[in-house]
Amino acid sequence: MDNLQKILGYTFRDKDLLTQALTHASYAYENNLPANACNERMEFLGDAVLEFCVSELLYTLYPTFPEGKLTARRAALVCEPQLAALARTLQLGKHIRLGHGEAQSGGREKDSLLSDAFEAVLGAIYIDGGADTARGFVSRLFKPLAIAATTLRDNKTTLQEILQKNSRETAVYHIIGEFGPPHDRLFTAQVTHQGKVLGEGTGRSKKDAEQAAAGVALGGL
């Protein structure tokens, strides 16, 4: 868990909260743990914390946006594919405690399970560190995505400029997922450098997704 806390950028005072946030209901059931020992309650809390923090972030970043535009932008940022992409960037999958059957069926790669774990971890951070800590965690991860999605700031160029200070290799982008109906498509892109995954992001187009992935990578540098 120490390595995961380094990736999260937060050290828990109560490590049991992080353990619970990463405990799936299938693991609790197979190990005869109490029903409230899984992460479902923390996911419930984290979902509310995430919506508030992202709403506040967008409200502050874009003072001229009307309600409808803020609502649409928030929906794009907190959708399941985007949360799953962030969970993969944070390497939550390998730390989730799953029941045998869920693990065997590829549970660690399921978007639904990963997005739930992300929200549960946020809920745990809120309980352990308070509102300001949770707000800082959300801002670090979502501010680059919000800026990339709104202004299409060239995160890809910025990322490449930083990487080239220490390497001649360029960043490589791959579209790793497509979601939704043809008229309302979401794409998930992954950016790697020297074989290492730097970030994943989701957007309404492949270009937006790549920019979002670069934004996540920049947030982790």
Short mmCIF file of the C-alpha atoms (twelve columns), coordinates in Angstrom:
data_MODEL
# 
_entry.id   MODEL 
# 
loop_
_atom_site.group_PDB 
_atom_site.id 
_atom_site.type_symbol 
_atom_site.label_atom_id 
_atom_site.label_alt_id 
_atom_site.label_comp_id 
_atom_site.label_asym_id 
_atom_site.label_seq_id 
_atom_site.Cartn_x 
_atom_site.Cartn_y 
_atom_site.Cartn_z 
_atom_site.pdbx_PDB_model_num 
ATOM 1   C CA . MET A 1   0.000   0.000   0.000   1 
ATOM 2   C CA . ASP A 2   2.955   2.370   0.504   1 
ATOM 3   C CA . ASN A 3   3.608   2.510   -3.239  1 
ATOM 4   C CA . LEU A 4   -0.062  3.158   -3.951  1 
ATOM 5   C CA . GLN A 5   -0.116  6.027   -1.457  1 
ATOM 6   C CA . LYS A 6   2.864   7.574   -3.259  1 
ATOM 7   C CA . ILE A 7   0.949   7.351   -6.544  1 
ATOM 8   C CA . LEU A 8   -2.142  8.843   -4.916  1 
ATOM 9   C CA . GLY A 9   -0.045  11.647  -3.445  1 
ATOM 10  C CA . TYR A 10  -1.647  11.105  -0.047  1 
ATOM 11  C CA . THR A 11  -0.610  9.145   3.049   1 
ATOM 12  C CA . PHE A 12  -3.490  7.835   5.118   1 
ATOM 13  C CA . ARG A 13  -3.494  8.270   8.859   1 
ATOM 14  C CA . ASP A 14  -5.944  5.373   9.065   1 
ATOM 15  C CA . LYS A 15  -4.693  2.742   6.599   1 
ATOM 16  C CA . ASP A 16  -7.824  0.654   7.192   1 
ATOM 17  C CA . LEU A 17  -9.829  3.250   5.278   1 
ATOM 18  C CA . LEU A 18  -7.751  2.677   2.157   1 
ATOM 19  C CA . THR A 19  -8.049  -1.087  2.588   1 
ATOM 20  C CA . GLN A 20  -11.822 -0.820  2.822   1 
ATOM 21  C CA . ALA A 21  -11.970 1.463   -0.218  1 
ATOM 22  C CA . LEU A 22  -10.247 -1.282  -2.206  1 
ATOM 23  C CA . THR A 23  -12.393 -4.150  -0.894  1 
ATOM 24  C CA . HIS A 24  -14.978 -5.341  -3.405  1 
ATOM 25  C CA . ALA A 25  -18.253 -6.871  -2.219  1 
ATOM 26  C CA . SER A 26  -17.225 -10.226 -3.718  1 
ATOM 27  C CA . TYR A 27  -14.149 -10.369 -1.460  1 
ATOM 28  C CA . ALA A 28  -16.161 -9.454  1.626   1 
ATOM 29  C CA . TYR A 29  -18.702 -12.163 0.829   1 
ATOM 30  C CA . GLU A 30  -16.139 -14.912 0.198   1 
ATOM 31  C CA . ASN A 31  -14.250 -14.050 3.377   1 
ATOM 32  C CA . ASN A 32  -17.323 -13.782 5.598   1 
ATOM 33  C CA . LEU A 33  -16.725 -10.107 6.345   1 
ATOM 34  C CA . PRO A 34  -19.582 -7.849  7.477   1 
ATOM 35  C CA . ALA A 35  -21.612 -6.380  4.634   1 
ATOM 36  C CA . ASN A 36  -20.352 -2.868  5.437   1 
ATOM 37  C CA . ALA A 37  -16.700 -3.990  5.171   1 
ATOM 38  C CA . CYS A 38  -16.741 -3.560  1.381   1 
ATOM 39  C CA . ASN A 39  -16.286 -0.278  -0.454  1 
ATOM 40  C CA . GLU A 40  -19.891 0.385   -1.454  1 
ATOM 41  C CA . ARG A 41  -20.605 2.956   1.277   1 
ATOM 42  C CA . MET A 42  -17.351 4.793   0.524   1 
ATOM 43  C CA . GLU A 43  -18.222 4.753   -3.174  1 
ATOM 44  C CA . PHE A 44  -21.561 6.392   -2.314  1 
ATOM 45  C CA . LEU A 45  -19.761 9.126   -0.388  1 
ATOM 46  C CA . GLY A 46  -17.000 9.519   -2.968  1 
ATOM 47  C CA . ASP A 47  -19.529 9.970   -5.767  1 
ATOM 48  C CA . ALA A 48  -21.043 12.938  -3.949  1 
ATOM 49  C CA . VAL A 49  -17.636 14.410  -3.073  1 
ATOM 50  C CA . LEU A 50  -16.489 14.051  -6.686  1 
ATOM 51  C CA . GLU A 51  -19.561 15.766  -8.101  1 
ATOM 52  C CA . PHE A 52  -19.170 18.660  -5.672  1 
ATOM 53  C CA . CYS A 53  -15.417 19.090  -6.234  1 
ATOM 54  C CA . VAL A 54  -15.653 18.905  -10.027 1 
ATOM 55  C CA . SER A 55  -18.616 21.296  -9.995  1 
ATOM 56  C CA . GLU A 56  -16.642 23.760  -7.883  1 
ATOM 57  C CA . LEU A 57  -13.593 23.361  -10.117 1 
ATOM 58  C CA . LEU A 58  -15.555 24.072  -13.300 1 
ATOM 59  C CA . TYR A 59  -17.451 26.946  -11.679 1 
ATOM 60  C CA . THR A 60  -14.141 28.571  -10.730 1 
ATOM 61  C CA . LEU A 61  -12.316 27.864  -13.996 1 
ATOM 62  C CA . TYR A 62  -15.097 29.082  -16.295 1 
ATOM 63  C CA . PRO A 63  -17.015 32.017  -14.779 1 
ATOM 64  C CA . THR A 64  -18.795 32.776  -18.065 1 
ATOM 65  C CA . PHE A 65  -20.141 29.258  -18.709 1 
ATOM 66  C CA . PRO A 66  -23.933 28.911  -18.363 1 
ATOM 67  C CA . GLU A 67  -25.427 26.126  -16.257 1 
ATOM 68  C CA . GLY A 68  -26.062 23.828  -19.204 1 
ATOM 69  C CA . LYS A 69  -22.494 23.989  -20.424 1 
ATOM 70  C CA . LEU A 70  -21.130 23.390  -16.917 1 
ATOM 71  C CA . THR A 71  -23.439 20.400  -16.481 1 
ATOM 72  C CA . ALA A 72  -22.399 18.864  -19.800 1 
ATOM 73  C CA . ARG A 73  -18.709 19.371  -19.054 1 
ATOM 74  C CA . ARG A 74  -19.087 17.822  -15.603 1 
ATOM 75  C CA . ALA A 75  -20.884 14.809  -17.068 1 
ATOM 76  C CA . ALA A 76  -18.010 14.241  -19.513 1 
ATOM 77  C CA . LEU A 77  -15.417 14.467  -16.739 1 
ATOM 78  C CA . VAL A 78  -17.076 12.131  -14.231 1 
ATOM 79  C CA . CYS A 79  -18.357 9.495   -16.670 1 
ATOM 80  C CA . GLU A 80  -17.470 5.856   -16.026 1 
ATOM 81  C CA . PRO A 81  -14.841 5.525   -18.799 1 
ATOM 82  C CA . GLN A 82  -13.004 8.634   -17.556 1 
ATOM 83  C CA . LEU A 83  -12.989 7.464   -13.939 1 
ATOM 84  C CA . ALA A 84  -11.821 4.010   -15.013 1 
ATOM 85  C CA . ALA A 85  -9.012  5.603   -17.029 1 
ATOM 86  C CA . LEU A 86  -7.898  7.577   -13.983 1 
ATOM 87  C CA . ALA A 87  -8.099  4.429   -11.846 1 
ATOM 88  C CA . ARG A 88  -5.764  2.676   -14.291 1 
ATOM 89  C CA . THR A 89  -3.365  5.615   -14.189 1 
ATOM 90  C CA . LEU A 90  -3.342  5.351   -10.390 1 
ATOM 91  C CA . GLN A 91  -2.853  1.560   -10.649 1 
ATOM 92  C CA . LEU A 92  -5.879  0.840   -8.466  1 
ATOM 93  C CA . GLY A 93  -6.715  -2.384  -10.292 1 
ATOM 94  C CA . LYS A 94  -3.846  -4.425  -8.933  1 
ATOM 95  C CA . HIS A 95  -4.626  -3.340  -5.365  1 
ATOM 96  C CA . ILE A 96  -8.365  -4.112  -5.337  1 
ATOM 97  C CA . ARG A 97  -9.328  -7.056  -3.140  1 
ATOM 98  C CA . LEU A 98  -11.625 -9.270  -5.226  1 
ATOM 99  C CA . GLY A 99  -13.387 -12.546 -4.702  1 
ATOM 100 C CA . HIS A 100 -11.924 -15.469 -6.623  1 
ATOM 101 C CA . GLY A 101 -14.680 -15.558 -9.229  1 
ATOM 102 C CA . GLU A 102 -14.574 -11.826 -9.889  1 
ATOM 103 C CA . ALA A 103 -10.798 -11.900 -10.217 1 
ATOM 104 C CA . GLN A 104 -10.948 -14.853 -12.625 1 
ATOM 105 C CA . SER A 105 -13.472 -13.058 -14.824 1 
ATOM 106 C CA . GLY A 106 -11.167 -10.078 -15.329 1 
ATOM 107 C CA . GLY A 107 -12.652 -7.836  -12.673 1 
ATOM 108 C CA . ARG A 108 -9.485  -5.781  -12.329 1 
ATOM 109 C CA . GLU A 109 -10.005 -4.435  -15.860 1 
ATOM 110 C CA . LYS A 110 -13.741 -3.759  -15.707 1 
ATOM 111 C CA . ASP A 111 -14.567 -0.082  -16.113 1 
ATOM 112 C CA . SER A 112 -17.485 -0.322  -13.698 1 
ATOM 113 C CA . LEU A 113 -15.390 -1.867  -10.949 1 
ATOM 114 C CA . LEU A 114 -12.462 0.516   -11.477 1 
ATOM 115 C CA . SER A 115 -14.642 3.623   -11.500 1 
ATOM 116 C CA . ASP A 116 -16.347 2.460   -8.298  1 
ATOM 117 C CA . ALA A 117 -12.952 1.928   -6.673  1 
ATOM 118 C CA . PHE A 118 -11.839 5.417   -7.712  1 
ATOM 119 C CA . GLU A 119 -14.891 6.963   -6.060  1 
ATOM 120 C CA . ALA A 120 -14.392 4.821   -2.956  1 
ATOM 121 C CA . VAL A 121 -10.762 5.913   -2.638  1 
ATOM 122 C CA . LEU A 122 -11.854 9.537   -2.933  1 
ATOM 123 C CA . GLY A 123 -14.425 8.897   -0.217  1 
ATOM 124 C CA . ALA A 124 -11.703 7.416   1.984   1 
ATOM 125 C CA . ILE A 125 -9.457  10.441  1.391   1 
ATOM 126 C CA . TYR A 126 -12.335 12.720  2.359   1 
ATOM 127 C CA . ILE A 127 -12.946 10.808  5.602   1 
ATOM 128 C CA . ASP A 128 -9.264  10.617  6.497   1 
ATOM 129 C CA . GLY A 129 -8.021  14.020  5.380   1 
ATOM 130 C CA . GLY A 130 -11.054 16.261  5.150   1 
ATOM 131 C CA . ALA A 131 -12.680 18.352  2.452   1 
ATOM 132 C CA . ASP A 132 -9.633  20.421  1.507   1 
ATOM 133 C CA . THR A 133 -7.505  17.308  0.980   1 
ATOM 134 C CA . ALA A 134 -10.193 15.718  -1.182  1 
ATOM 135 C CA . ARG A 135 -10.560 18.963  -3.126  1 
ATOM 136 C CA . GLY A 136 -6.813  19.062  -3.792  1 
ATOM 137 C CA . PHE A 137 -6.786  15.435  -4.954  1 
ATOM 138 C CA . VAL A 138 -9.643  16.049  -7.380  1 
ATOM 139 C CA . SER A 139 -8.116  19.283  -8.676  1 
ATOM 140 C CA . ARG A 140 -4.760  17.634  -9.376  1 
ATOM 141 C CA . LEU A 141 -6.385  14.937  -11.508 1 
ATOM 142 C CA . PHE A 142 -9.273  16.786  -13.130 1 
ATOM 143 C CA . LYS A 143 -7.991  20.305  -13.748 1 
ATOM 144 C CA . PRO A 144 -5.766  19.209  -16.685 1 
ATOM 145 C CA . LEU A 145 -8.696  17.252  -18.132 1 
ATOM 146 C CA . ALA A 146 -11.074 20.182  -17.734 1 
ATOM 147 C CA . ILE A 147 -8.664  22.591  -19.411 1 
ATOM 148 C CA . ALA A 148 -7.861  20.179  -22.239 1 
ATOM 149 C CA . ALA A 149 -11.514 19.463  -22.922 1 
ATOM 150 C CA . THR A 150 -12.473 23.128  -22.953 1 
ATOM 151 C CA . THR A 151 -9.653  24.963  -24.685 1 
ATOM 152 C CA . LEU A 152 -7.809  22.108  -26.380 1 
ATOM 153 C CA . ARG A 153 -4.635  23.614  -24.975 1 
ATOM 154 C CA . ASP A 154 -1.847  21.700  -26.640 1 
ATOM 155 C CA . ASN A 155 -1.004  19.360  -23.793 1 
ATOM 156 C CA . LYS A 156 0.630   16.967  -26.260 1 
ATOM 157 C CA . THR A 157 3.220   19.539  -27.284 1 
ATOM 158 C CA . THR A 158 3.827   20.568  -23.674 1 
ATOM 159 C CA . LEU A 159 4.297   16.960  -22.625 1 
ATOM 160 C CA . GLN A 160 6.688   16.272  -25.486 1 
ATOM 161 C CA . GLU A 161 8.766   19.333  -24.647 1 
ATOM 162 C CA . ILE A 162 9.156   18.100  -21.078 1 
ATOM 163 C CA . LEU A 163 10.001  14.547  -22.110 1 
ATOM 164 C CA . GLN A 164 12.591  15.694  -24.631 1 
ATOM 165 C CA . LYS A 165 14.632  17.297  -21.882 1 
ATOM 166 C CA . ASN A 166 15.740  13.795  -20.897 1 
ATOM 167 C CA . SER A 167 14.975  11.639  -23.927 1 
ATOM 168 C CA . ARG A 168 14.852  11.764  -27.717 1 
ATOM 169 C CA . GLU A 169 11.931  9.341   -27.825 1 
ATOM 170 C CA . THR A 170 8.507   10.778  -28.498 1 
ATOM 171 C CA . ALA A 171 5.343   10.043  -26.596 1 
ATOM 172 C CA . VAL A 172 3.109   7.446   -28.255 1 
ATOM 173 C CA . TYR A 173 -0.698  7.624   -28.241 1 
ATOM 174 C CA . HIS A 174 -3.144  4.752   -28.699 1 
ATOM 175 C CA . ILE A 175 -6.943  4.724   -28.694 1 
ATOM 176 C CA . ILE A 176 -7.714  1.893   -26.253 1 
ATOM 177 C CA . GLY A 177 -11.480 2.193   -25.974 1 
ATOM 178 C CA . GLU A 178 -14.629 3.468   -27.645 1 
ATOM 179 C CA . PHE A 179 -17.916 3.812   -25.790 1 
ATOM 180 C CA . GLY A 180 -21.470 4.880   -26.475 1 
ATOM 181 C CA . PRO A 181 -23.709 5.033   -29.554 1 
ATOM 182 C CA . PRO A 182 -22.364 6.369   -32.883 1 
ATOM 183 C CA . HIS A 183 -23.998 9.776   -32.388 1 
ATOM 184 C CA . ASP A 184 -22.600 10.212  -28.857 1 
ATOM 185 C CA . ARG A 185 -19.209 8.481   -28.943 1 
ATOM 186 C CA . LEU A 186 -16.541 8.645   -26.230 1 
ATOM 187 C CA . PHE A 187 -12.931 7.658   -26.894 1 
ATOM 188 C CA . THR A 188 -10.251 6.694   -24.377 1 
ATOM 189 C CA . ALA A 189 -6.617  7.317   -25.279 1 
ATOM 190 C CA . GLN A 190 -3.447  6.129   -23.579 1 
ATOM 191 C CA . VAL A 191 -0.075  7.867   -23.771 1 
ATOM 192 C CA . THR A 192 3.162   5.950   -23.231 1 
ATOM 193 C CA . HIS A 193 6.831   6.855   -23.230 1 
ATOM 194 C CA . GLN A 194 9.652   4.323   -23.313 1 
ATOM 195 C CA . GLY A 195 7.104   1.591   -22.684 1 
ATOM 196 C CA . LYS A 196 5.668   3.233   -19.559 1 
ATOM 197 C CA . VAL A 197 2.039   4.324   -19.373 1 
ATOM 198 C CA . LEU A 198 1.946   8.007   -18.416 1 
ATOM 199 C CA . GLY A 199 -1.767  8.641   -18.525 1 
ATOM 200 C CA . GLU A 200 -5.184  7.877   -19.953 1 
ATOM 201 C CA . GLY A 201 -7.966  10.258  -20.871 1 
ATOM 202 C CA . THR A 202 -11.408 10.324  -22.437 1 
ATOM 203 C CA . GLY A 203 -12.923 12.760  -24.948 1 
ATOM 204 C CA . ARG A 204 -15.657 13.230  -27.526 1 
ATOM 205 C CA . SER A 205 -13.121 12.772  -30.317 1 
ATOM 206 C CA . LYS A 206 -9.837  10.901  -30.641 1 
ATOM 207 C CA . LYS A 207 -7.999  14.230  -30.612 1 
ATOM 208 C CA . ASP A 208 -9.731  15.337  -27.414 1 
ATOM 209 C CA . ALA A 209 -8.972  11.974  -25.798 1 
ATOM 210 C CA . GLU A 210 -5.274  12.259  -26.651 1 
ATOM 211 C CA . GLN A 211 -5.167  15.797  -25.275 1 
ATOM 212 C CA . ALA A 212 -6.880  14.602  -22.096 1 
ATOM 213 C CA . ALA A 213 -4.403  11.731  -21.734 1 
ATOM 214 C CA . ALA A 214 -1.530  14.170  -22.126 1 
ATOM 215 C CA . GLY A 215 -3.134  16.378  -19.476 1 
ATOM 216 C CA . VAL A 216 -3.278  13.468  -17.037 1 
ATOM 217 C CA . ALA A 217 0.372   12.683  -17.803 1 
ATOM 218 C CA . LEU A 218 1.344   16.309  -17.128 1 
ATOM 219 C CA . GLY A 219 -0.478  16.183  -13.803 1 
ATOM 220 C CA . GLY A 220 1.612   13.168  -12.787 1 
ATOM 221 C CA . LEU A 221 5.019   14.614  -13.683 1 
# 
